[in-house]
Amino acid sequence: MANNKQYHVAVVGVTGAVGQKMLGMLEQIDFPVEKLYPLASKRSAGKTVTFKGESVEIIEATPDAFEGVDIALFSAGGSVSKQLAHEAVQRGAVVVDNTSAFRMDPEVPLVVPEVNPEDIQKHKGIIANPNCSTIQMVVALEPIRQKYGLNRVIVSTYQSVSGAGNDAVEELKDQSQALLNGEDPETNILPVKSEPNHYPIAFNALPQIDVFEDNHYTFEEMKMINETKKIMHDSELKVAATCVRLPFFYSHAESIYIEIDGDDISIEDLQNTLKDQPGVVLEDDINNQVYPTPLSAEGKTDVFVGRIRKDLDVANGFHFWVVSDNLLKGAAWNSVQIAQQLIQQPGGLK
Amino acid sequence: MANNKQYHVAVVGVTGAVGQKMLGMLEQIDFPVEKLYPLASKRSAGKTVTFKGESVEIIEATPDAFEGVDIALFSAGGSVSKQLAHEAVQRGAVVVDNTSAFRMDPEVPLVVPEVNPEDIQKHKGIIANPNCSTIQMVVALEPIRQKYGLNRVIVSTYQSVSGAGNDAVEELKDQSQALLNGEDPETNILPVKSEPNHYPIAFNALPQIDVFEDNHYTFEEMKMINETKKIMHDSELKVAATCVRLPFFYSHAESIYIEIDGDDISIEDLQNTLKDQPGVVLEDDINNQVYPTPLSAEGKTDVFVGRIRKDLDVANGFHFWVVSDNLLKGAAWNSVQIAQQLIQQPGGLK
């Protein structure tokens, strides 16, 4: 890092699945944290978190809790962000928000550092972190788009329960054990905690992530569609998504179809385009059964790409399979990367 | 049924996951079985199966075991079918083969009774039952194709372990319990028993079903592509598939994108087209979170369709979600339906 400045860093929602991973990522890259502000709901205030081997007391997330904070990483749900992000900005913090609260706000940059790092500089206090399933897709697509252009994306997702929080992780464990014991599973969380109906996720697949919109797409599907266009600055890009929750704990996988410019591109061309990109790991060797899976990607910060195939009918069409840890690159790591770029800007954090 | 004729019916591979379901389907529709021939490998000979409340001894599947058989339902793997199907035909049986051995043979009809029942009459002794993931897709697509035409299909599958046999079902149970106990899972069966590498399926997703072909598609993917064109008698139809094995026991689900003729078709038009079709059940009511899942389809013979959406960019494009029990409509029930149609033909079985 260019200077030795240390920062006051708040993590809002520090007890959640993503908040915990944010602490881990800050530690892992040795982010210059002078003082950590672990913020959470009143219920968790007074408990402690461990950061760099030290126990730090959790503070209730109130407007005044942001006094003195330089960078605030938010991941406590959209309503908390709507309530407190501007309060933090007013007190001088730059907010990196990992909820859907501001993502489509034209005044707020929506950033994946491998794709549109230049947008960070346009911030007016808040920078939005995209949805987990969007991030891993655009990281894999951007090198292809840069080299060959990109006209169309059709994605079907295979998403882990951790995207719905720690309660959903526990629910999958409990339901799995119940069904293995021949008992009826309790259903309280998935597909969407706030919705009237809950269905078993253990040994099942639920084609609903988040609530339904009027156009019959879910909000999760519309996030993938709208966020991809915003991040790539291409409102004409055709994007369609089907989002499905599945019984694994961590990582999301995606079956992606794309149409690019040019009809004489080979599988090897795409493999070569992806293999040396920052943040991308090519795992595509069918002769040795090499391809990414949710378990193989768990705990890693990269986006893994495999199963690259040429469409058999459409000359400019390709299919592939993308996997990444939804809590890391899909959330905590992307947020910490944004924070890292913020402090590395010429002139530092501003 | 038009006549009271009773038949000698062989089930080859009677101890397998599909063979067991074939017995169940024959019982359920009260198929006119005069004598059941439960055939299996030498290893199982002498054991018994229960059929209509009676215990019947399993016989080793040899050429002579087909003497006197009218209809032989094969589901013991492609090599057994290649070895014994013609032997059964030579001895006077009509074979309904649920393996990939003869599916693409131009002399062998490939039949889904809701789609191309007329092809049954073209048989020369063998009728092939399509791959499980193909069957449920074409049942859902055919009414749309009949009404609106069909130009393009892109499918991503969510397939249960029972498609890989009883061993894979046990492996998922054992691995799930091991992982819940914090132990390492044993990997012996999936993704493909005969391949060198095995990976955990519990709490994971494996983007490999069957072996890889030279074009980087798996054999399962190529089955979906080629069989769909053959069943629909449309070699020009564009079909692409990505097949993924997932940690649930029964039913396959599919995220399907189609392009039809005409760009002023509504979601309601497609719902109305599907809702009264034989073998199809529309479960598509987003206001009440109604959509099919693998658990909800388990044990049922229908194909369930939900999540119908219009593509947001391509006027003649639609997305939807199709689920069916892979061992029933995907295998045993489709085979028994073919047998049922065979004996109901004018003139009966011939």
XYZ file of C-alpha atoms in Angstrom:
700
model
C 0.000 0.000 0.000
C 1.189 3.462 -0.935
C 0.846 4.971 2.520
C 0.785 3.748 6.068
C -2.526 5.287 6.956
C -4.749 3.205 9.247
C -8.553 3.345 9.129
C -11.520 3.153 11.411
C -13.636 0.384 9.876
C -17.217 -0.482 10.821
C -18.808 -3.810 9.956
C -22.602 -3.516 10.205
C -24.311 -6.862 10.701
C -21.150 -8.322 12.177
C -22.882 -11.372 13.661
C -24.353 -12.471 10.321
C -22.966 -14.983 7.852
C -21.475 -12.255 5.647
C -20.401 -9.993 8.529
C -18.308 -12.802 9.982
C -16.654 -13.390 6.606
C -15.963 -9.638 6.271
C -13.895 -9.798 9.471
C -12.073 -12.830 8.076
C -11.280 -11.091 4.781
C -10.058 -7.906 6.533
C -7.745 -10.094 8.594
C -6.618 -12.191 5.651
C -5.372 -9.248 3.570
C -4.134 -7.408 6.659
C -6.341 -4.410 5.928
C -4.966 -1.357 7.776
C -7.604 -1.274 10.496
C -6.749 1.153 13.283
C -10.033 0.583 15.054
C -12.776 -1.954 14.353
C -16.419 -1.000 14.978
C -18.397 -4.254 15.126
C -21.999 -3.100 14.804
C -25.150 -5.161 15.079
C -28.704 -5.056 16.391
C -29.436 -4.191 20.022
C -29.891 -7.924 20.677
C -26.189 -8.600 19.989
C -24.763 -5.452 21.605
C -22.419 -6.285 24.471
C -21.391 -9.633 23.013
C -17.959 -9.806 21.441
C -16.294 -10.748 18.180
C -12.691 -11.813 17.727
C -10.583 -9.757 15.323
C -6.851 -10.289 14.835
C -6.806 -12.362 17.999
C -8.467 -9.701 20.123
C -11.934 -9.638 21.565
C -13.923 -6.564 20.513
C -17.302 -5.611 21.969
C -20.271 -5.389 19.626
C -21.977 -1.986 19.610
C -25.600 -1.339 18.698
C -25.869 0.063 15.186
C -27.253 3.567 15.759
C -26.514 6.783 13.816
C -24.023 7.949 16.434
C -22.155 4.662 16.333
C -20.634 5.858 13.045
C -18.863 8.880 14.628
C -15.202 8.605 13.662
C -15.713 5.780 11.142
C -13.811 6.044 7.831
C -15.224 3.017 6.035
C -18.456 1.198 6.875
C -19.164 -2.228 5.393
C -22.916 -2.872 5.598
C -24.461 -6.326 5.454
C -27.424 -6.299 7.833
C -30.311 -6.315 5.361
C -31.795 -3.645 3.124
C -33.885 -1.917 5.789
C -30.867 -1.337 8.062
C -28.919 0.085 5.117
C -31.776 2.396 4.173
C -31.986 3.585 7.756
C -28.299 3.999 8.574
C -26.138 4.288 5.429
C -26.830 8.004 4.948
C -26.265 8.587 8.679
C -22.831 7.020 8.309
C -22.062 9.109 5.227
C -23.153 12.289 7.046
C -20.633 11.456 9.750
C -17.841 11.184 7.196
C -17.760 7.484 6.383
C -17.671 5.896 2.942
C -20.239 3.112 2.889
C -19.789 -0.172 1.014
C -23.278 -1.648 1.089
C -23.861 -5.343 0.512
C -27.658 -5.138 0.382
C -30.051 -4.395 -2.465
C -31.008 -1.010 -0.905
C -29.058 1.262 -3.264
C -27.845 -1.006 -6.047
C -30.116 0.372 -8.749
C -29.862 3.994 -7.527
C -28.329 5.900 -10.475
C -26.302 7.987 -7.990
C -24.685 4.895 -6.463
C -21.925 2.977 -8.250
C -22.429 -0.800 -8.319
C -18.960 -2.295 -8.344
C -17.145 -5.528 -9.018
C -13.459 -4.587 -8.913
C -12.503 -7.006 -11.730
C -15.182 -5.480 -13.989
C -15.795 -1.773 -13.319
C -13.219 -0.518 -10.775
C -13.337 2.960 -12.340
C -16.902 3.389 -11.057
C -15.611 3.470 -7.470
C -14.373 6.998 -8.014
C -17.864 8.233 -8.892
C -19.230 7.532 -5.442
C -21.038 10.138 -3.379
C -20.589 8.341 -0.104
C -22.164 4.980 -0.916
C -20.841 2.199 -3.126
C -23.089 -0.818 -3.649
C -21.877 -4.389 -3.673
C -23.882 -6.446 -6.208
C -25.934 -9.529 -5.494
C -23.834 -12.689 -4.953
C -25.098 -14.527 -8.026
C -24.497 -11.461 -10.211
C -20.908 -10.948 -9.054
C -19.568 -14.367 -9.967
C -21.297 -14.243 -13.348
C -19.925 -10.858 -14.402
C -16.395 -11.763 -13.249
C -16.502 -14.733 -15.630
C -18.215 -12.833 -18.458
C -16.207 -9.592 -18.462
C -12.981 -10.940 -20.041
C -15.077 -12.537 -22.784
C -17.073 -9.342 -23.279
C -13.887 -7.279 -23.502
C -12.420 -9.567 -26.148
C -15.415 -10.759 -28.174
C -18.379 -8.572 -27.242
C -21.425 -9.957 -25.470
C -24.993 -9.895 -26.808
C -26.949 -12.313 -24.724
C -26.855 -14.167 -21.399
C -29.232 -16.892 -20.179
C -28.398 -18.208 -16.718
C -29.879 -20.913 -14.497
C -28.511 -20.820 -10.973
C -27.764 -23.493 -8.379
C -27.611 -21.490 -5.142
C -26.597 -22.568 -1.655
C -28.658 -21.957 1.470
C -26.060 -19.683 3.081
C -27.294 -16.946 0.753
C -30.406 -16.904 2.965
C -28.355 -16.513 6.153
C -27.223 -18.593 9.090
C -30.805 -19.647 9.907
C -31.092 -21.288 6.514
C -27.797 -23.129 7.041
C -29.136 -24.502 10.326
C -32.448 -25.372 8.688
C -30.712 -27.446 6.003
C -28.724 -29.313 8.670
C -31.800 -29.965 10.818
C -34.038 -30.992 7.930
C -31.354 -33.278 6.461
C -30.927 -35.084 9.773
C -34.698 -35.370 10.250
C -35.214 -36.882 6.796
C -32.280 -39.299 7.266
C -33.976 -40.369 10.517
C -37.274 -40.874 8.685
C -38.888 -37.907 10.468
C -40.828 -34.996 9.003
C -38.661 -31.898 8.503
C -39.594 -28.597 10.159
C -39.970 -25.771 7.638
C -39.564 -22.212 8.939
C -37.086 -20.311 6.782
C -36.870 -21.251 3.104
C -37.606 -20.315 0.419
C -38.237 -16.835 1.918
C -38.611 -16.321 5.653
C -41.181 -13.511 5.324
C -43.398 -15.381 2.839
C -46.429 -17.386 4.041
C -45.325 -20.797 2.728
C -42.170 -22.649 3.666
C -41.013 -25.830 1.957
C -38.277 -28.333 2.790
C -34.917 -27.562 1.200
C -33.197 -30.771 2.356
C -33.064 -33.284 -0.521
C -35.123 -30.866 -2.606
C -34.855 -27.874 -4.996
C -36.855 -24.656 -4.619
C -37.332 -22.471 -7.722
C -37.932 -19.359 -5.645
C -35.269 -17.032 -4.248
C -36.736 -13.829 -2.813
C -40.282 -12.648 -3.553
C -42.113 -12.650 -6.880
C -42.407 -9.547 -9.038
C -45.399 -8.691 -11.238
C -43.633 -10.020 -14.335
C -43.438 -13.502 -12.714
C -39.679 -13.271 -12.190
C -38.380 -13.341 -8.629
C -36.566 -10.345 -7.192
C -33.357 -12.432 -7.209
C -33.786 -13.059 -10.941
C -34.428 -9.367 -11.605
C -31.342 -8.470 -9.565
C -29.201 -10.634 -11.846
C -30.793 -9.096 -14.935
C -30.666 -5.418 -13.905
C -27.387 -5.460 -11.998
C -25.507 -7.153 -14.850
C -26.600 -4.411 -17.248
C -25.628 -1.669 -14.780
C -22.204 -3.115 -13.918
C -21.371 -3.644 -17.614
C -22.845 -0.259 -18.601
C -24.861 -1.969 -21.325
C -28.604 -1.432 -21.090
C -29.047 -3.280 -24.421
C -27.467 -6.512 -23.171
C -30.034 -9.336 -23.194
C -30.031 -11.089 -19.816
C -32.436 -13.726 -18.515
C -32.191 -15.632 -15.229
C -33.826 -18.535 -13.414
C -32.760 -18.778 -9.765
C -33.016 -21.992 -7.776
C -32.163 -22.749 -4.132
C -30.486 -26.112 -3.532
C -29.453 -28.252 -0.581
C -25.823 -27.347 -0.179
C -24.332 -24.979 2.359
C -21.859 -22.717 0.564
C -21.060 -21.528 -2.989
C -23.389 -20.810 -5.849
C -23.094 -22.519 -9.242
C -24.435 -21.232 -12.548
C -25.180 -22.803 -15.914
C -24.619 -19.930 -18.327
C -25.358 -19.601 -22.037
C -23.894 -16.645 -23.912
C -23.910 -15.270 -27.437
C -20.828 -13.284 -28.418
C -19.725 -11.441 -31.548
C -18.045 -13.663 -34.101
C -18.820 -17.220 -35.076
C -15.358 -18.708 -35.467
C -14.359 -18.677 -31.804
C -13.241 -22.019 -30.342
C -13.488 -23.541 -26.872
C -9.726 -23.030 -26.587
C -10.104 -19.331 -27.448
C -12.485 -18.876 -24.529
C -10.316 -20.970 -22.216
C -7.295 -18.840 -23.115
C -9.311 -15.669 -22.589
C -10.258 -16.697 -19.068
C -7.239 -18.538 -17.778
C -4.992 -15.653 -16.748
C -7.635 -13.208 -15.580
C -7.410 -11.832 -12.046
C -10.050 -13.424 -9.858
C -10.806 -16.205 -12.353
C -9.557 -19.784 -12.167
C -10.148 -22.026 -15.162
C -11.016 -25.583 -14.091
C -11.905 -27.144 -17.402
C -10.212 -30.423 -18.256
C -12.849 -32.973 -19.192
C -10.294 -35.714 -19.851
C -9.442 -35.666 -16.163
C -12.984 -34.859 -14.940
C -11.866 -31.410 -13.823
C -14.662 -28.882 -13.273
C -15.628 -26.707 -10.314
C -18.220 -27.750 -7.719
C -19.704 -25.926 -4.720
C -17.593 -28.005 -2.309
C -14.371 -27.413 -4.249
C -14.951 -23.624 -4.351
C -15.900 -23.270 -0.675
C -13.636 -20.950 1.304
C -11.881 -19.568 -1.787
C -12.088 -16.003 -3.084
C -11.858 -16.814 -6.822
C -14.506 -17.451 -9.453
C -14.094 -20.912 -11.002
C -15.074 -21.649 -14.607
C -15.442 -24.998 -16.332
C -17.488 -27.058 -18.803
C -16.938 -24.587 -21.649
C -18.785 -25.852 -24.735
C -19.734 -24.439 -28.100
C -23.446 -24.448 -28.859
C -24.111 -27.103 -31.507
C -26.586 -25.008 -33.500
C -25.745 -21.346 -32.949
C -22.234 -20.495 -34.136
C -21.673 -17.615 -31.692
C -23.199 -19.447 -28.699
C -21.308 -20.948 -25.771
C -22.272 -22.761 -22.581
C -20.293 -22.952 -19.352
C -20.427 -23.564 -15.613
C -19.335 -21.002 -13.022
C -18.902 -21.585 -9.276
C -17.829 -19.274 -6.460
C -18.198 -18.988 -2.693
C -21.266 -16.767 -2.342
C -20.191 -15.428 1.063
C -16.688 -14.510 -0.146
C -16.462 -13.236 -3.747
C -20.248 -13.023 -3.742
C -20.313 -10.762 -0.684
C -17.577 -10.233 1.936
C -14.540 -10.439 -0.323
C -16.021 -8.182 -3.006
C -16.889 -5.592 -0.321
C -13.398 -5.738 1.190
C -11.885 -5.507 -2.310
C -13.881 -2.313 -2.865
C -12.633 -0.936 0.453
C -9.088 -1.876 -0.531
C -9.394 -0.045 -3.846
C -10.887 2.965 -2.064
C -7.821 3.421 0.128
C -5.423 2.688 -2.751
C -6.872 5.451 -4.950
C -4.562 8.344 -5.746
C -5.168 10.632 -2.793
C -6.498 7.795 -0.646
C -9.967 7.539 0.783
C -12.200 10.463 -0.083
C -59.159 -52.831 -22.520
C -60.716 -54.145 -25.700
C -59.984 -57.796 -25.066
C -59.370 -59.986 -22.072
C -56.084 -61.370 -23.291
C -53.456 -61.894 -20.630
C -49.717 -61.593 -21.316
C -46.436 -63.122 -20.286
C -44.378 -60.146 -19.174
C -40.661 -60.141 -18.422
C -38.958 -57.406 -16.410
C -35.212 -57.494 -17.022
C -33.219 -55.860 -14.244
C -36.040 -56.463 -11.787
C -33.902 -55.803 -8.695
C -32.853 -52.336 -9.890
C -34.401 -48.994 -9.007
C -36.360 -48.847 -12.274
C -37.184 -52.577 -12.362
C -38.855 -52.312 -8.970
C -40.895 -49.338 -10.153
C -41.892 -51.261 -13.307
C -43.468 -53.934 -11.108
C -45.249 -51.211 -9.158
C -46.618 -49.561 -12.321
C -47.798 -52.906 -13.774
C -49.644 -53.531 -10.511
C -51.028 -50.008 -10.281
C -52.737 -50.061 -13.686
C -53.650 -53.747 -13.291
C -51.788 -54.679 -16.456
C -53.108 -58.040 -17.717
C -50.132 -60.137 -16.623
C -50.759 -63.871 -16.938
C -47.228 -64.733 -15.925
C -44.430 -62.498 -14.638
C -40.822 -63.305 -15.547
C -38.615 -61.403 -13.078
C -35.186 -61.535 -14.700
C -31.872 -60.336 -13.304
C -28.204 -61.220 -13.139
C -27.026 -64.630 -11.917
C -26.235 -62.988 -8.577
C -29.922 -62.313 -7.883
C -31.312 -65.560 -9.343
C -33.170 -67.587 -6.726
C -34.162 -64.530 -4.676
C -37.763 -63.424 -4.962
C -39.801 -60.331 -5.790
C -43.341 -59.635 -4.667
C -45.897 -58.993 -7.410
C -49.618 -58.555 -6.731
C -49.075 -59.972 -3.272
C -47.329 -63.120 -4.490
C -43.711 -64.066 -4.196
C -42.107 -64.825 -7.581
C -38.629 -66.312 -7.990
C -36.052 -64.287 -9.896
C -34.614 -66.108 -12.919
C -31.204 -65.452 -14.462
C -31.540 -63.339 -17.604
C -30.324 -65.707 -20.344
C -31.530 -66.019 -23.948
C -33.695 -69.037 -23.101
C -35.341 -67.212 -20.205
C -37.390 -65.321 -22.835
C -39.122 -68.479 -24.159
C -42.862 -67.816 -23.959
C -42.507 -64.086 -23.151
C -44.874 -61.685 -24.970
C -43.522 -58.374 -23.675
C -40.093 -57.773 -22.174
C -39.355 -54.560 -20.301
C -35.579 -54.081 -20.175
C -33.837 -51.867 -17.632
C -30.593 -53.618 -16.734
C -28.086 -51.372 -18.504
C -27.100 -50.948 -22.135
C -24.786 -53.955 -22.333
C -27.496 -56.371 -21.144
C -29.929 -54.912 -23.674
C -27.387 -55.252 -26.491
C -26.765 -58.844 -25.477
C -30.332 -60.017 -24.860
C -32.916 -57.783 -26.555
C -32.559 -59.454 -29.958
C -32.636 -62.877 -28.256
C -35.975 -61.934 -26.706
C -37.312 -60.668 -30.058
C -36.205 -63.878 -31.804
C -38.239 -65.822 -29.247
C -41.353 -63.800 -30.053
C -41.278 -61.006 -27.480
C -41.751 -57.309 -28.110
C -39.028 -55.473 -26.197
C -39.500 -52.091 -24.505
C -35.945 -51.054 -23.742
C -35.185 -48.423 -21.116
C -31.457 -48.160 -21.881
C -29.547 -46.081 -24.408
C -28.624 -49.216 -26.432
C -31.036 -48.724 -29.336
C -32.463 -45.232 -28.873
C -30.701 -43.651 -31.820
C -31.039 -46.758 -34.071
C -33.099 -45.553 -37.062
C -34.907 -48.908 -37.098
C -36.069 -48.510 -33.502
C -38.901 -46.157 -32.542
C -38.155 -43.891 -29.578
C -41.474 -43.276 -27.889
C -43.125 -41.009 -25.369
C -46.811 -41.899 -25.576
C -47.983 -38.292 -25.047
C -45.751 -37.124 -27.913
C -45.314 -39.724 -30.670
C -47.579 -42.725 -29.902
C -47.937 -43.432 -33.629
C -44.272 -44.469 -33.767
C -45.046 -47.530 -31.666
C -46.606 -49.218 -34.675
C -43.360 -48.946 -36.669
C -41.480 -51.276 -34.343
C -39.597 -54.326 -35.576
C -39.459 -56.006 -32.196
C -37.774 -53.284 -30.123
C -39.206 -49.987 -28.896
C -36.852 -47.664 -27.037
C -37.797 -45.675 -23.959
C -36.017 -42.289 -23.966
C -33.680 -40.959 -21.312
C -35.466 -39.753 -18.161
C -34.486 -36.102 -18.528
C -35.604 -36.111 -22.174
C -39.034 -37.603 -21.462
C -40.252 -35.010 -18.996
C -39.008 -32.187 -21.211
C -40.746 -33.366 -24.389
C -44.013 -34.033 -22.522
C -44.019 -30.378 -21.441
C -42.847 -29.038 -24.809
C -45.065 -31.016 -27.177
C -48.369 -29.193 -26.523
C -46.551 -25.880 -27.029
C -44.863 -27.164 -30.180
C -48.184 -28.390 -31.573
C -49.849 -25.034 -30.980
C -47.081 -22.476 -31.540
C -44.189 -24.281 -33.208
C -40.835 -24.701 -31.513
C -37.502 -23.389 -32.799
C -35.110 -23.574 -29.937
C -34.617 -25.247 -26.546
C -31.909 -24.515 -23.959
C -32.168 -26.661 -20.840
C -30.209 -26.822 -17.581
C -31.096 -29.874 -15.495
C -31.283 -30.498 -11.756
C -31.135 -34.309 -11.575
C -31.580 -36.627 -8.598
C -29.167 -39.376 -7.637
C -31.679 -42.185 -8.238
C -30.958 -41.761 -11.948
C -27.590 -43.352 -11.186
C -29.198 -46.345 -9.440
C -29.766 -47.643 -5.940
C -26.055 -47.461 -5.107
C -26.113 -43.709 -5.704
C -29.165 -43.330 -3.446
C -27.302 -45.147 -0.671
C -24.185 -43.082 -1.334
C -26.121 -39.826 -0.897
C -27.593 -41.085 2.398
C -24.211 -42.267 3.717
C -22.329 -39.149 2.639
C -25.009 -36.832 4.048
C -24.853 -38.543 7.441
C -21.046 -38.507 7.424
C -20.898 -34.782 6.668
C -23.546 -33.990 9.308
C -21.352 -35.922 11.752
C -18.309 -33.895 10.702
C -16.689 -36.922 9.053
C -15.177 -37.258 5.574
C -17.611 -38.761 3.062
C -16.719 -41.933 1.151
C -16.874 -41.447 -2.617
C -17.343 -44.564 -4.745
C -20.218 -44.066 -7.168
C -20.875 -40.535 -8.427
C -20.598 -38.830 -10.762
C -20.008 -41.983 -12.880
C -19.171 -45.312 -11.269
C -16.882 -46.464 -14.104
C -14.877 -43.215 -14.259
C -11.578 -42.815 -12.376
C -12.597 -39.872 -10.157
C -15.459 -39.833 -7.684
C -16.607 -36.695 -5.884
C -19.026 -36.138 -2.992
C -22.613 -35.528 -4.049
C -23.934 -34.763 -0.554
C -24.274 -30.995 -0.082
C -22.701 -30.509 -3.516
C -23.503 -30.286 -7.251
C -21.703 -32.273 -9.953
C -21.823 -30.939 -13.524
C -21.151 -34.375 -15.002
C -23.767 -37.036 -15.763
C -22.353 -39.934 -17.783
C -19.041 -39.757 -19.657
C -17.672 -36.895 -21.758
C -17.897 -36.890 -25.548
C -15.300 -35.370 -27.877
C -17.372 -32.192 -28.272
C -17.103 -31.547 -24.487
C -20.771 -32.362 -23.868
C -21.559 -35.324 -21.644
C -23.368 -38.349 -23.043
C -26.390 -37.365 -20.922
C -26.426 -33.934 -22.550
C -26.144 -35.446 -26.030
C -28.982 -37.858 -25.206
C -31.247 -34.907 -24.416
C -30.205 -33.139 -27.621
C -30.451 -36.079 -30.025
C -33.437 -37.860 -28.491
C -35.556 -34.698 -28.444
C -35.010 -34.214 -32.173
C -35.821 -37.865 -32.900
C -38.982 -38.009 -30.769
C -40.270 -34.753 -32.284
C -39.200 -35.773 -35.817
C -37.459 -32.413 -36.210
C -33.765 -32.641 -37.022
C -33.659 -28.845 -37.423
C -34.802 -28.122 -33.864
C -32.076 -26.311 -31.938
C -31.489 -28.064 -28.605
C -28.750 -27.455 -26.032
C -28.396 -29.080 -22.624
C -26.329 -28.790 -19.454
C -26.889 -31.706 -17.070
C -26.115 -31.484 -13.360
C -26.414 -34.098 -10.603
C -27.740 -32.797 -7.280
C -28.218 -34.047 -3.733
C -31.816 -35.169 -3.761
C -33.099 -38.710 -4.084
C -35.959 -38.688 -6.594
C -37.325 -36.531 -9.453
C -35.461 -34.423 -11.958
C -36.085 -30.705 -12.391
C -35.302 -28.633 -15.476
C -34.911 -24.929 -16.173
C -36.000 -24.639 -19.802
C -35.790 -21.743 -22.241
C -37.708 -21.998 -25.520
C -38.266 -19.903 -28.612
C -41.586 -20.441 -30.354
C -43.250 -19.009 -33.468
C -45.113 -15.779 -32.834
C -44.214 -12.911 -30.584
C -47.592 -11.975 -29.102
C -48.067 -15.059 -26.944
C -48.724 -14.428 -23.246
C -47.906 -16.363 -20.100
C -51.629 -17.174 -19.848
C -51.624 -18.555 -23.403
C -48.908 -21.029 -22.473
C -50.594 -21.879 -19.169
C -53.850 -22.577 -21.011
C -52.013 -24.667 -23.583
C -50.525 -26.902 -20.904
C -53.187 -27.122 -18.264
C -55.466 -29.791 -19.750
C -52.874 -31.934 -21.451
C -52.721 -35.625 -20.574
C -49.706 -36.341 -18.406
C -49.112 -32.649 -17.638
C -50.055 -30.843 -14.420
C -49.726 -27.067 -14.338
C -48.467 -25.853 -10.947
C -47.921 -22.182 -11.650
C -49.463 -19.736 -9.204
C -46.813 -17.329 -7.994
C -49.233 -15.406 -5.774
C -49.564 -18.518 -3.655
C -45.949 -19.717 -4.101
C -47.161 -22.674 -6.152
C -44.514 -24.366 -8.296
C -43.316 -27.957 -8.540
C -40.325 -29.305 -6.602
C -38.575 -32.691 -6.621
C -40.171 -33.640 -3.290
C -43.670 -32.632 -4.421
C -43.388 -34.647 -7.658
C -41.980 -37.806 -6.025
C -44.104 -40.919 -6.507
C -46.359 -39.305 -9.133
C -46.563 -40.245 -12.802
C -47.251 -36.757 -14.190
C -44.969 -34.040 -15.499
C -45.345 -30.832 -13.464
C -44.812 -27.385 -15.008
C -44.442 -24.035 -13.278
C -42.599 -20.691 -13.252
C -43.707 -19.816 -16.810
C -42.209 -16.427 -17.728
C -41.840 -14.408 -20.898
C -38.272 -13.517 -21.820
C -37.780 -9.792 -21.207
C -35.754 -9.172 -24.381
C -36.774 -11.784 -26.942
C -40.471 -11.545 -27.832
C -40.890 -15.215 -28.764
C -38.862 -16.533 -25.805
C -40.219 -18.208 -22.674
C -38.692 -19.717 -19.544
C -40.192 -22.371 -17.320
C -39.501 -25.091 -14.731
C -40.426 -28.746 -15.238
C -40.301 -31.505 -12.607
C -41.143 -35.202 -12.788
C -40.286 -38.425 -10.970
C -37.356 -39.748 -13.001
C -38.036 -43.374 -12.053
C -41.734 -43.167 -13.012
C -42.540 -40.972 -16.028
C -38.803 -40.826 -16.725
C -38.483 -44.612 -16.864
C -40.859 -47.255 -15.457
C -44.153 -45.518 -16.142
C -43.218 -44.512 -19.692
C -42.174 -48.113 -20.435
C -45.398 -49.538 -18.994
C -47.395 -46.906 -20.926
C -45.719 -48.117 -24.125
C -46.594 -51.725 -23.224
C -50.159 -50.643 -22.518
C -50.438 -48.944 -25.902
C -48.933 -52.012 -27.581
C -51.694 -54.300 -26.316
C -54.411 -51.716 -27.001
C -53.489 -51.359 -30.677
C -56.092 -52.569 -33.151
C -55.210 -56.238 -33.492
C -53.422 -56.251 -30.151
C -49.769 -57.032 -29.607
C -47.907 -57.850 -32.790
